Tab-separated table of C-alpha atoms in Angstrom:
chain	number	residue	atom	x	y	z
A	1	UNK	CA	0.000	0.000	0.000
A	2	UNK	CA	2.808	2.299	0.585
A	3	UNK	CA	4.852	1.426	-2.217
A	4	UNK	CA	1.848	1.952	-4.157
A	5	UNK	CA	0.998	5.815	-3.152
A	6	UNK	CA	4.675	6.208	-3.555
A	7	UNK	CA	4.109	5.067	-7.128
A	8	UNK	CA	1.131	7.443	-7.618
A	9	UNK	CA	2.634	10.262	-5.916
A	10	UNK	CA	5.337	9.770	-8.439
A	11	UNK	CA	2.704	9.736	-11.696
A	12	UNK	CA	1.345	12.746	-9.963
A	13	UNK	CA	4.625	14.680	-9.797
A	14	UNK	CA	5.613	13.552	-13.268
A	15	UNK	CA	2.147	14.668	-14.377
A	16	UNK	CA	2.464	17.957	-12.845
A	17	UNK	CA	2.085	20.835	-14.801
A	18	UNK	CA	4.750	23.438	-14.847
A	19	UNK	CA	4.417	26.786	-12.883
A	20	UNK	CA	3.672	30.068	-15.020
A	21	UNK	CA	6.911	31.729	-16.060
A	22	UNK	CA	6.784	35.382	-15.055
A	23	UNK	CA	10.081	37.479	-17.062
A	24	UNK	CA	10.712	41.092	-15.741
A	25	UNK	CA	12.133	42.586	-18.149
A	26	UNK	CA	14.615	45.870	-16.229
A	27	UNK	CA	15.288	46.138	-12.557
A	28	UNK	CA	14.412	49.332	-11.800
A	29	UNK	CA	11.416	51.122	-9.489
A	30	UNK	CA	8.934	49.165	-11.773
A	31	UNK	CA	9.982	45.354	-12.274
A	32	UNK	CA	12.173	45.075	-9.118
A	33	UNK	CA	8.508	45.836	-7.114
A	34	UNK	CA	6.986	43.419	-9.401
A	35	UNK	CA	9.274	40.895	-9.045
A	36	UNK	CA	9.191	41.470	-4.754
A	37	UNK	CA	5.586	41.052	-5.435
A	38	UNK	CA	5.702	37.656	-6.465
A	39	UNK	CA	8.103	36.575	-4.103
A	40	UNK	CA	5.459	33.955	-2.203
A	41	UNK	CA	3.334	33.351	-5.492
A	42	UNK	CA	3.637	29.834	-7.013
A	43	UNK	CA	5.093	31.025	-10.476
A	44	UNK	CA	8.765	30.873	-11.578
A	45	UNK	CA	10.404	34.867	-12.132
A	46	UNK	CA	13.058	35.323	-14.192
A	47	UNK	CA	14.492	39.293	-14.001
A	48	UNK	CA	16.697	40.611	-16.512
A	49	UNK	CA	18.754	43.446	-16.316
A	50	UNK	CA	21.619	44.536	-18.429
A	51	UNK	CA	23.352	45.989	-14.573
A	52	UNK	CA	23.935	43.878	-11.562
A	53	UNK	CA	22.333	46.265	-9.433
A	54	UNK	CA	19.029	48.408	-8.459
A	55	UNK	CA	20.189	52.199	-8.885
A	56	UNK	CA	18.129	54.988	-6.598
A	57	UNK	CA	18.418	57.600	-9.647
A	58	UNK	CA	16.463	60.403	-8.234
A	59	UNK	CA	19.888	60.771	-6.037
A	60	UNK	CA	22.410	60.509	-8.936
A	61	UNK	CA	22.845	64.172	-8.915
A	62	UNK	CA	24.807	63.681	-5.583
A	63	UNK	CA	26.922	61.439	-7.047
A	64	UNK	CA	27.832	63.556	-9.924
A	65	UNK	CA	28.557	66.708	-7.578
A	66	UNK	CA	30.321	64.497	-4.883
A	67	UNK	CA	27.595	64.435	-2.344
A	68	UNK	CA	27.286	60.414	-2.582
A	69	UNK	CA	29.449	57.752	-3.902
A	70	UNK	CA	27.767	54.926	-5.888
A	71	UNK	CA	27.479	52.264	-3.495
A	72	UNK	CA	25.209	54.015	-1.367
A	73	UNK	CA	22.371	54.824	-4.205
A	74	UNK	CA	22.561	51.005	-5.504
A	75	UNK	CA	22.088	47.730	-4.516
A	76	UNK	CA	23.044	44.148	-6.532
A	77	UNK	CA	19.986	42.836	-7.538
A	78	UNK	CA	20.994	39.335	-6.332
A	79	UNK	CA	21.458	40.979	-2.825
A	80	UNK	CA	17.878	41.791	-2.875
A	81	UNK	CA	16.279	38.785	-4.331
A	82	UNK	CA	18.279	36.218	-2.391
A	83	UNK	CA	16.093	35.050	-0.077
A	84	UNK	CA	12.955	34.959	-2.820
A	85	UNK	CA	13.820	30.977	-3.770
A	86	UNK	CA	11.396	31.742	-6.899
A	87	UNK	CA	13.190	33.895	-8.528
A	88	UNK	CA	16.428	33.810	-11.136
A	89	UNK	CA	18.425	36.999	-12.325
A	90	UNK	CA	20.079	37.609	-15.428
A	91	UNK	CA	22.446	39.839	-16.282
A	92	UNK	CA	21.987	40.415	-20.186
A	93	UNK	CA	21.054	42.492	-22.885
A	94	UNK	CA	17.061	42.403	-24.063
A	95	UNK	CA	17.071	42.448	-28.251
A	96	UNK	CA	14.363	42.048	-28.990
A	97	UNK	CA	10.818	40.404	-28.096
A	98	UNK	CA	9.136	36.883	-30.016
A	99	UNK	CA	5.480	38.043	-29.282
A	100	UNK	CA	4.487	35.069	-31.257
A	101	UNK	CA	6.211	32.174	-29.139
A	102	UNK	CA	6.410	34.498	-26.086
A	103	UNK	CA	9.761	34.666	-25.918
A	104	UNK	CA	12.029	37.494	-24.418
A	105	UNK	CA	15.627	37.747	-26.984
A	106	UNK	CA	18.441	38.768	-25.578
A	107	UNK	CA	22.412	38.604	-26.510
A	108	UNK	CA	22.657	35.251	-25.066
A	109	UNK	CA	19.837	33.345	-25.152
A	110	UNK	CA	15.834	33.424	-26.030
A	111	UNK	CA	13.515	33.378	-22.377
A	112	UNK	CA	10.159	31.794	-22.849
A	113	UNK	CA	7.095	33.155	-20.612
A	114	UNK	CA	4.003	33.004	-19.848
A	115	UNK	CA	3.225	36.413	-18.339
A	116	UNK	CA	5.786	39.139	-19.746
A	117	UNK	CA	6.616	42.495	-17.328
A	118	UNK	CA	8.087	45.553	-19.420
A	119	UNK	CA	9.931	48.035	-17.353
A	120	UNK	CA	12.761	49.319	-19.592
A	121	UNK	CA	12.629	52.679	-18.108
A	122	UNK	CA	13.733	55.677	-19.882
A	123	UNK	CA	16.764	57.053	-21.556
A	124	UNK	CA	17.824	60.840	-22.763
A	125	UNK	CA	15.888	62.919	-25.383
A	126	UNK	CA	17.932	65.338	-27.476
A	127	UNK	CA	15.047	66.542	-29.521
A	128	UNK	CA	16.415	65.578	-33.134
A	129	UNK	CA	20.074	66.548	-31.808
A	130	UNK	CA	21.498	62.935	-30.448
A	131	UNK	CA	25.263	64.790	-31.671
A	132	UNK	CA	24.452	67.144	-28.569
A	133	UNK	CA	24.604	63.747	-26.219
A	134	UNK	CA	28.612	64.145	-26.659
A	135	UNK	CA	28.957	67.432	-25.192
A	136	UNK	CA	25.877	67.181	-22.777
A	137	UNK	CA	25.568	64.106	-21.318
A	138	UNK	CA	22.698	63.548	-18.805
A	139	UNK	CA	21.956	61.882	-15.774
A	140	UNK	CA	20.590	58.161	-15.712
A	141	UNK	CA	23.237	56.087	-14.980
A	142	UNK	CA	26.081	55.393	-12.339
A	143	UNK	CA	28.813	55.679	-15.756
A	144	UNK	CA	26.821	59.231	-16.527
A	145	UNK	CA	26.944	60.566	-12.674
A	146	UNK	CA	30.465	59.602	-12.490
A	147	UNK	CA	31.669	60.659	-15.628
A	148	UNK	CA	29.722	64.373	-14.737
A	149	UNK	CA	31.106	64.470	-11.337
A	150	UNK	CA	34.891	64.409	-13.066
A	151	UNK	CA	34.078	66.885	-15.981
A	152	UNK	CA	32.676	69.077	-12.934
A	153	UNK	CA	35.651	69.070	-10.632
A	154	UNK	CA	38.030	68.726	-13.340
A	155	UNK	CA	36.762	72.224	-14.407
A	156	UNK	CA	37.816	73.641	-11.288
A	157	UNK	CA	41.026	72.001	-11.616
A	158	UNK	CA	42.257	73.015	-15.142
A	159	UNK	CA	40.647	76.990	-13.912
A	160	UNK	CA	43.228	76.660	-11.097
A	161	UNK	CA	46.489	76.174	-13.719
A	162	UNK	CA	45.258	78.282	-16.596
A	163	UNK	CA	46.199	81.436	-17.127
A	164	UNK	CA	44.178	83.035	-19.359
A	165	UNK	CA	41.237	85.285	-17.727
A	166	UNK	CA	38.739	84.219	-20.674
A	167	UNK	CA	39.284	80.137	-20.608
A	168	UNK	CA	39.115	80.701	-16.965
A	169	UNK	CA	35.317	82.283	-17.092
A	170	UNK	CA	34.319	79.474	-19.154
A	171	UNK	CA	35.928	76.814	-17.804
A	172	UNK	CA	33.925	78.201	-14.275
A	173	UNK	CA	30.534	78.498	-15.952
A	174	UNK	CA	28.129	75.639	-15.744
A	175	UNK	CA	24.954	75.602	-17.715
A	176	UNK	CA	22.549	73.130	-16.769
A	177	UNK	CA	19.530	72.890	-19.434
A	178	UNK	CA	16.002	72.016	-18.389
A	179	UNK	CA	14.374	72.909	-14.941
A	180	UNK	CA	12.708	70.185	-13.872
A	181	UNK	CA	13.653	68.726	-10.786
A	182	UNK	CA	17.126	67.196	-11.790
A	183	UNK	CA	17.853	70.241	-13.742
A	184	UNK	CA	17.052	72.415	-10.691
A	185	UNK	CA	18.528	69.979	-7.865
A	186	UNK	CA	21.736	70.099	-10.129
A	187	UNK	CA	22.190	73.521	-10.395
A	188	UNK	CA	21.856	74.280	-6.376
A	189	UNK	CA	24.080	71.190	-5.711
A	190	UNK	CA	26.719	72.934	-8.266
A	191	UNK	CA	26.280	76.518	-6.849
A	192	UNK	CA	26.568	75.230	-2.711
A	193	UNK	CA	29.607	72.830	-4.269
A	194	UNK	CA	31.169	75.648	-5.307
A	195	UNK	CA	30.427	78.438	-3.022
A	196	UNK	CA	30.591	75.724	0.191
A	197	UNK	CA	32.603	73.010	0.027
A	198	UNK	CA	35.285	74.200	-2.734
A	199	UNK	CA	35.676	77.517	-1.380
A	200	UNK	CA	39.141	77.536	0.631
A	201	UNK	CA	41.208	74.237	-1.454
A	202	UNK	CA	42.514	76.685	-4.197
A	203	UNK	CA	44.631	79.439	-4.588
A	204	UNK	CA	44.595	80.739	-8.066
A	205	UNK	CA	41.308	81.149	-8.372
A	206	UNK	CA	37.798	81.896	-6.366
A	207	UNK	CA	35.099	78.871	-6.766
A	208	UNK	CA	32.072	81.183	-5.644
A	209	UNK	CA	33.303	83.074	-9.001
A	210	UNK	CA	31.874	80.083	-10.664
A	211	UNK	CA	28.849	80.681	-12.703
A	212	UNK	CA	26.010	78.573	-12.853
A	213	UNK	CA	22.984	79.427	-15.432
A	214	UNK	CA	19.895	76.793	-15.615
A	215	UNK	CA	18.045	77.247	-18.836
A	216	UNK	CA	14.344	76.372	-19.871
A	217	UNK	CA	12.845	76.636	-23.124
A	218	UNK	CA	9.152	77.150	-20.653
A	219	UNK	CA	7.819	80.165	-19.195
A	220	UNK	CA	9.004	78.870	-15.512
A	221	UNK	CA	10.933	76.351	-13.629
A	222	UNK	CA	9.623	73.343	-11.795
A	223	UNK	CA	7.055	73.184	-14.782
A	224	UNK	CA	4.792	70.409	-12.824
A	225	UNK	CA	4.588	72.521	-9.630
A	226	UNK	CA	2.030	75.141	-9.057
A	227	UNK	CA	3.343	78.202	-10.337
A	228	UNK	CA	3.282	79.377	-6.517
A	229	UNK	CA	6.183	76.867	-5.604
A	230	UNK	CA	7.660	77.672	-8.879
A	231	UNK	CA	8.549	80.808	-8.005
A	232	UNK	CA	9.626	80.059	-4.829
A	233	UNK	CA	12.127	77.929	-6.113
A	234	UNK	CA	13.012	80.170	-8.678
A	235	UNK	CA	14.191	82.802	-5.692
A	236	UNK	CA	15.661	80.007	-3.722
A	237	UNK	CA	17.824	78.908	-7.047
A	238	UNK	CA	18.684	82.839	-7.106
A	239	UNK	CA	19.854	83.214	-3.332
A	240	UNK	CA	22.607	80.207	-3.728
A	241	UNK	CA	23.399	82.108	-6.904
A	242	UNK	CA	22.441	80.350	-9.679
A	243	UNK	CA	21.337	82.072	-12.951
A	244	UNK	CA	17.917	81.525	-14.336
A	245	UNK	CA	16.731	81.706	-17.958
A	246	UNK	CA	13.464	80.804	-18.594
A	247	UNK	CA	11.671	81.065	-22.205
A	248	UNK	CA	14.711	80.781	-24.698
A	249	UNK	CA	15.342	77.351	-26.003
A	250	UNK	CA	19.089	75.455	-26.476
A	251	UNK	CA	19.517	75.814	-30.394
A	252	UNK	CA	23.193	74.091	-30.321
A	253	UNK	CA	25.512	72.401	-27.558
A	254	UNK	CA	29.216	72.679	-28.693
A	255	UNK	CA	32.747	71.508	-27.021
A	256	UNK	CA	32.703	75.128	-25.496
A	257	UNK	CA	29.682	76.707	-25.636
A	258	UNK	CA	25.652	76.474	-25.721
A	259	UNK	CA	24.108	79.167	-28.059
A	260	UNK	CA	20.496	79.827	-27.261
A	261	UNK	CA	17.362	80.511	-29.771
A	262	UNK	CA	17.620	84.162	-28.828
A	263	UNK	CA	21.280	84.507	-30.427
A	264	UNK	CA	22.733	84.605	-26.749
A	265	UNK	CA	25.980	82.655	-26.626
A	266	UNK	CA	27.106	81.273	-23.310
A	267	UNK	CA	31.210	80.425	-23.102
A	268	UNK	CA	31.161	77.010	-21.060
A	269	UNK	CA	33.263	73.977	-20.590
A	270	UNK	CA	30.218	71.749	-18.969
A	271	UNK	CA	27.216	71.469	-19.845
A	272	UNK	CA	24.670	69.313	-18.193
A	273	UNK	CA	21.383	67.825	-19.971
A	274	UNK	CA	18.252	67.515	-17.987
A	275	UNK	CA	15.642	68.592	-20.831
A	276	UNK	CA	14.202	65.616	-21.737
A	277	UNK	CA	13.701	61.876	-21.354
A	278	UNK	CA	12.788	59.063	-23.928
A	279	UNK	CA	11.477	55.699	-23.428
A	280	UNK	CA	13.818	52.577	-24.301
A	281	UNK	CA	13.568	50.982	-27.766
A	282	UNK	CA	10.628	48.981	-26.235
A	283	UNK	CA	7.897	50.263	-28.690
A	284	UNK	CA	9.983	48.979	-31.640
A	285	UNK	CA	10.702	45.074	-29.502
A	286	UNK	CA	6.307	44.720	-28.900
A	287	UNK	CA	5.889	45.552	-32.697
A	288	UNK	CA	3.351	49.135	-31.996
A	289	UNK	CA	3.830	52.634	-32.837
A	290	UNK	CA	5.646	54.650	-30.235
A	291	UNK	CA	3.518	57.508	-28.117
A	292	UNK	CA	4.874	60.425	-26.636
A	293	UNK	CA	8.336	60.539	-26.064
A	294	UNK	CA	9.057	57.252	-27.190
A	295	UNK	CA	6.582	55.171	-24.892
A	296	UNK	CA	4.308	52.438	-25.532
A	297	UNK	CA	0.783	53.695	-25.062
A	298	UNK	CA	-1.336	51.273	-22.636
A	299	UNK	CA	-5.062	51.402	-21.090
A	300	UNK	CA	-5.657	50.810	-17.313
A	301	UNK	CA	-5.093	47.385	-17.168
A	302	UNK	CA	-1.296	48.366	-18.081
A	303	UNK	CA	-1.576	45.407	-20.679
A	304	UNK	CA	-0.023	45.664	-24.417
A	305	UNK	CA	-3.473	45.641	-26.854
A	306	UNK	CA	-4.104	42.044	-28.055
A	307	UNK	CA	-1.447	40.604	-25.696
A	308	UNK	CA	-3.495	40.180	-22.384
A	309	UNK	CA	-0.545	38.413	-20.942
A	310	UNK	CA	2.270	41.376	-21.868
A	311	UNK	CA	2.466	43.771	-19.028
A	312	UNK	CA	3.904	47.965	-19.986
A	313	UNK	CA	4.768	50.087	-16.776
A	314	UNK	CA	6.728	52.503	-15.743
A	315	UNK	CA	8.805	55.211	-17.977
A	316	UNK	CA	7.809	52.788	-20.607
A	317	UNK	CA	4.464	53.280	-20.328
A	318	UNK	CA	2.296	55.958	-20.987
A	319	UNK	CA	-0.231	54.904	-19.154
A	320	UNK	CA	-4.214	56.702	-18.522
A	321	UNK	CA	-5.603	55.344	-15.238
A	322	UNK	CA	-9.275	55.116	-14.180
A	323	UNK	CA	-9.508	58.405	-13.489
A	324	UNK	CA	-8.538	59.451	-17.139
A	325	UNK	CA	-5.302	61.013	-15.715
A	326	UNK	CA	-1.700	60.976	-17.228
A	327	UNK	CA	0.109	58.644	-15.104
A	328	UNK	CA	3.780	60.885	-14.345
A	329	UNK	CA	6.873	59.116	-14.526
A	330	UNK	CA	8.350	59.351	-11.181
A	331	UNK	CA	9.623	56.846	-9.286
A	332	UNK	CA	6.204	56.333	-6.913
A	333	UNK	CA	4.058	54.992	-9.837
A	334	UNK	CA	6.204	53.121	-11.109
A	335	UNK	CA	6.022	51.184	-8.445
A	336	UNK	CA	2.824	51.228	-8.110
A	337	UNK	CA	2.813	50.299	-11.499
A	338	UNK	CA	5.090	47.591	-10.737
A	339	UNK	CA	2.685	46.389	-7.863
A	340	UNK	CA	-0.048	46.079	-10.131
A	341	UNK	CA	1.159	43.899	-12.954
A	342	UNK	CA	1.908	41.562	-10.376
A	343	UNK	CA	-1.333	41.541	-8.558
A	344	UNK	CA	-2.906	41.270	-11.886
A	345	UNK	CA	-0.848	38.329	-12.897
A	346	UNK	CA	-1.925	36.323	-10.658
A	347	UNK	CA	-5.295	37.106	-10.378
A	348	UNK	CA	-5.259	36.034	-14.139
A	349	UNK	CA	-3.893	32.513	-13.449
A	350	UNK	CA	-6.656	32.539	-10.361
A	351	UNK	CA	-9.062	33.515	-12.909
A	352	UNK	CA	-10.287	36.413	-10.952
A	353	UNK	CA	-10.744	40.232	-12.088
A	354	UNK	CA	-9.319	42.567	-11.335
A	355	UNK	CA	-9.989	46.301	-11.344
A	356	UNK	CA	-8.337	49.122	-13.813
A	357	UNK	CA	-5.132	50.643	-12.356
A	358	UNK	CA	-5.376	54.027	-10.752
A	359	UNK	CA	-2.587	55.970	-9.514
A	360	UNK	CA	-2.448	57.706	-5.923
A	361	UNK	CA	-0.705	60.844	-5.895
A	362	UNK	CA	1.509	61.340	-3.180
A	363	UNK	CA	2.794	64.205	-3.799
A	364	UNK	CA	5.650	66.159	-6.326
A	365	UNK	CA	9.209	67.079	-4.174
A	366	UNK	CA	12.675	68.931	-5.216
A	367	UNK	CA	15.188	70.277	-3.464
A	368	UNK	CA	17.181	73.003	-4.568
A	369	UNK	CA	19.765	73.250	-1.940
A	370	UNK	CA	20.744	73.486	2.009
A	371	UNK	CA	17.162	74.236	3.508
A	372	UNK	CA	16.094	75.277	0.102
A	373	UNK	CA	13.319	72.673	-1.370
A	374	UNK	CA	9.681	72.737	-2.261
A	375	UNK	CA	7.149	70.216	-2.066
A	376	UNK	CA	3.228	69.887	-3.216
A	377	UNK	CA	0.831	67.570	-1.696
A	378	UNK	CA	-2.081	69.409	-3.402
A	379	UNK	CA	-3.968	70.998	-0.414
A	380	UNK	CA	-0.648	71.217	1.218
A	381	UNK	CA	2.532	72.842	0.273
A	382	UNK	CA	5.753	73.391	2.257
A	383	UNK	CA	8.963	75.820	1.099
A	384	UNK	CA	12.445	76.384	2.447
A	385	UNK	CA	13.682	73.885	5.599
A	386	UNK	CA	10.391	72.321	6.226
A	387	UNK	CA	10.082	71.104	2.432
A	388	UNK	CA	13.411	70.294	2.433
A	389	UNK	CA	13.484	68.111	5.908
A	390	UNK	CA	10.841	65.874	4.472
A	391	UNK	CA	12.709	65.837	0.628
A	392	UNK	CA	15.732	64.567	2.803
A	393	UNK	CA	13.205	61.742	4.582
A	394	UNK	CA	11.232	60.394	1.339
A	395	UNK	CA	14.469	59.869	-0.374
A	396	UNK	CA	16.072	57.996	2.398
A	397	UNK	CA	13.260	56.177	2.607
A	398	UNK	CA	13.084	54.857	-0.722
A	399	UNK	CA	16.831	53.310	-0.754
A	400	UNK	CA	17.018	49.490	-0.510
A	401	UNK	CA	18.497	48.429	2.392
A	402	UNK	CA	19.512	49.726	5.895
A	403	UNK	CA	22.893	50.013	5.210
A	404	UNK	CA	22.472	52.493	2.996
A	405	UNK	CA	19.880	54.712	4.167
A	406	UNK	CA	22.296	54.799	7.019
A	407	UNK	CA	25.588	56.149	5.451
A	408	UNK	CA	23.875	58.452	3.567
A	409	UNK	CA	21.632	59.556	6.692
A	410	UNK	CA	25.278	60.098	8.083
A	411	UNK	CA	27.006	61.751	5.155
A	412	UNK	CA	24.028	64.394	4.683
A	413	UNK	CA	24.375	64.828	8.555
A	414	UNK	CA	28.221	65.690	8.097
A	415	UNK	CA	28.294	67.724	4.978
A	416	UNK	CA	25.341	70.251	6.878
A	417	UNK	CA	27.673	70.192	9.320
A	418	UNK	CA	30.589	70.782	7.540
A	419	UNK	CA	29.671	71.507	4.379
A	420	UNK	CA	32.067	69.444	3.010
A	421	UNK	CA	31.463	66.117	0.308
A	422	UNK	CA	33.488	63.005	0.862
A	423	UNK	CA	32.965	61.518	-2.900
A	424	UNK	CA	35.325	64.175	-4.810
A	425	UNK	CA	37.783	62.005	-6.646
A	426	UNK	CA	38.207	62.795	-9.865
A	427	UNK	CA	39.341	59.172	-11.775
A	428	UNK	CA	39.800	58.138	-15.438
A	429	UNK	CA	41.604	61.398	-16.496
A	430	UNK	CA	45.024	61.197	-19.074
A	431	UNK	CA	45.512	65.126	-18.171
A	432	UNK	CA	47.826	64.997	-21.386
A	433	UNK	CA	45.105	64.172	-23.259
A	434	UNK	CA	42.461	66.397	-22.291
């Protein structure tokens, strides 16, 4: 009798049917909350990221003014998945997407699934210009921060050993273009880098001489904010220093200057991009016509159309909840996004409903500088140090892991102390060849 239901629980086992396959396709706010979402669900995940690690972006303007080193705005994905026994990561490029055998192409290999998470995210936008990328690189990656952070302090470095009065104005002028929060949370980190922390290590030249001029082709900054809060932050960008130009347009980004639609030209040796973002090549992979700004245009059920198993969110998504509202593409829904597509996966293999995705606002934050921020919570809104006290808590928060809310709780602690930045190595310069 027992060697018998030992013999059927064998049939059984062999007869078992396989568990869904659930591929996450990027590892950022969107598929890394999917993929925690599953973590007790009886499917197999598969994650696939061309990094090894989760990367906080909203904070990569520290790291590219030497607030924060790398390590404490990212995690390895591994690290945070290694306890969830369901799940496999991948480190490897996505090519392309087999909608027809449901399979996810990538440099090494093809990925079968049965339920398919998109969450690219989003890349630069240059408008038509991509030859501007060169000379104005943005801010969406570790590479990009880092590679900012030396062009930044390098230009404070070759100021100190030149000797010419005009290569010395422009190798001290910064222009940051586009004034939405990274563009304004760059330009007050630059301006309180330079009239704070650099201010006594050189002797040839004065770093609060250092210009800084943020540029918007729109009537204001903070475009998203109530105009209110815009101009707040517009004087709290002017107090620390920083030029604003609102209304005239980049026309051209060259090695050593911007020129503007008006005909002004500005003499600069960095230039930072924060204009504009595009969605990854993900439109082109699912085979449908790309929306605005490169994303692939999805209803509330944040499902391609005619693929009820293909799942959008995130920056590559632009998405229209129940409400009939825009979903933004911050870094809270797309992780409520994330949350969704998961919930909705498995109410699909349950064979339950499930209702149309609707995004709760929480709220729109940027900080400008030391006790400079805004923040809108619709009825509410908060200026100055209370603003920028609960900027400072949200974005702790959010980072993965204790480890690293703590040593950046501690580093913020010290530089308002100090006013000093820990992270300002400059690394992977030939000075001969630059």
């Amino acid at each position: 009798m027992d060697q018998l239901s030992r013999t059927e629980q064998t049939i059984r086992i062999g007869l078992r049917p396989a568990r869904p396959r659930v591929v996450i396709v990027g590892a950022g706010f969107a598929g890394l909350n999917a993929a925690l979402s599953l973590r007790r669900a009886d499917v197999d995940v598969t994650i696939i990221d061309r990094h090894n690690y989760h990367l906080f972006q909203p904070l990569l303007y520290q790291v590219a003014t030497a607030g924060l080193s790398p390590n404490q705005i990212a995690t390895p994905i591994r690290q945070i998945l290694s306890r969830q026994k369901n799940t496999t990561v991948l480190m490897d490029k996505v090519t392309d997407i087999d909608l027809d055998n449901q399979q996810v192409v990538t440099l090494e290999t093809r990925v079968p699934y049965d339920f398919l998470v998109v969450a690219t995210g989003a890349r630069h936008a240059y408008f038509g210009h991509d030859e501007w990328a060169e000379h104005a690189p943005g801010l969406k990656k570790i590479e990009e921060a880092t590679e900012m952070r030396k062009r930044i302090l390098f230009a404070f470095e070759r100021a100190e050993v030149s000797r010419d009065a005009a290569s010395r104005l422009g190798l001290l002028t910064f222009v940051v273009v586009g004034a939405g929060p990274t563009g304004v949370e760059m330009a007050g980190a630059i301006s309180e880098l330079a009239r704070k922390t650099l201010i006594r290590d050189f002797r040839n030249i004065d770093p609060a001489d250092a210009r800084i001029i943020l540029v918007e082709a729109g009537p204001r900054v903070l475009p998203t904010f109530p105009e209110k809060l815009s101009a707040s932050a517009e004087r709290q960008l002017q107090r620390l220093g920083v030029e604003v130009v609102t209304g005239d347009a980049v026309a051209m980004c060259g090695p050593n200057e911007v020129r503007l639609a008006s005909g002004r030209i500005i003499d600069t040796a960095t230039i930072i991009w924060g204009a504009g973002v595009m969605a990854s090549p993900a439109a082109r992979w699912l085979k449908v016509k790309a929306a605005a700004n490169g994303r692939v245009a999805i209803g509330s059920d944040l499902k391609l159309p005619g693929h009820g198993n293909v799942y959008v969110v995130g920056d590559t998504a632009a998405v229209t909840d129940v409400s009939g509202r825009l979903v933004p593409g911050v870094a809270p829904a797309a992780k409520q996004m994330g949350r969704y597509a998961a919930r909705s996966i498995l109410s699909s293999i349950e064979g339950r409903g499930m209702v149309p995705f609707g995004y709760r606002d929480y709220g729109n934050l940027a900080t400008i500088g030391r006790k400079a921020a805004v923040a809108d919570f619709g009825r509410i809104s908060m200026t100055g140090l209370p603003a920028w006290l609960v900027w400072g808590l949200v974005h702790v928060g959010f980072l993965i892991g204790f480890r690293n809310r703590a040593t950046v709780m501690l580093d913020w602690t010290w530089s308002y102390i100090t006013f000093g930045r820990g992270a300002r190595l400059i690394t992977g310069i030939d000075i001969a060849k630059e």
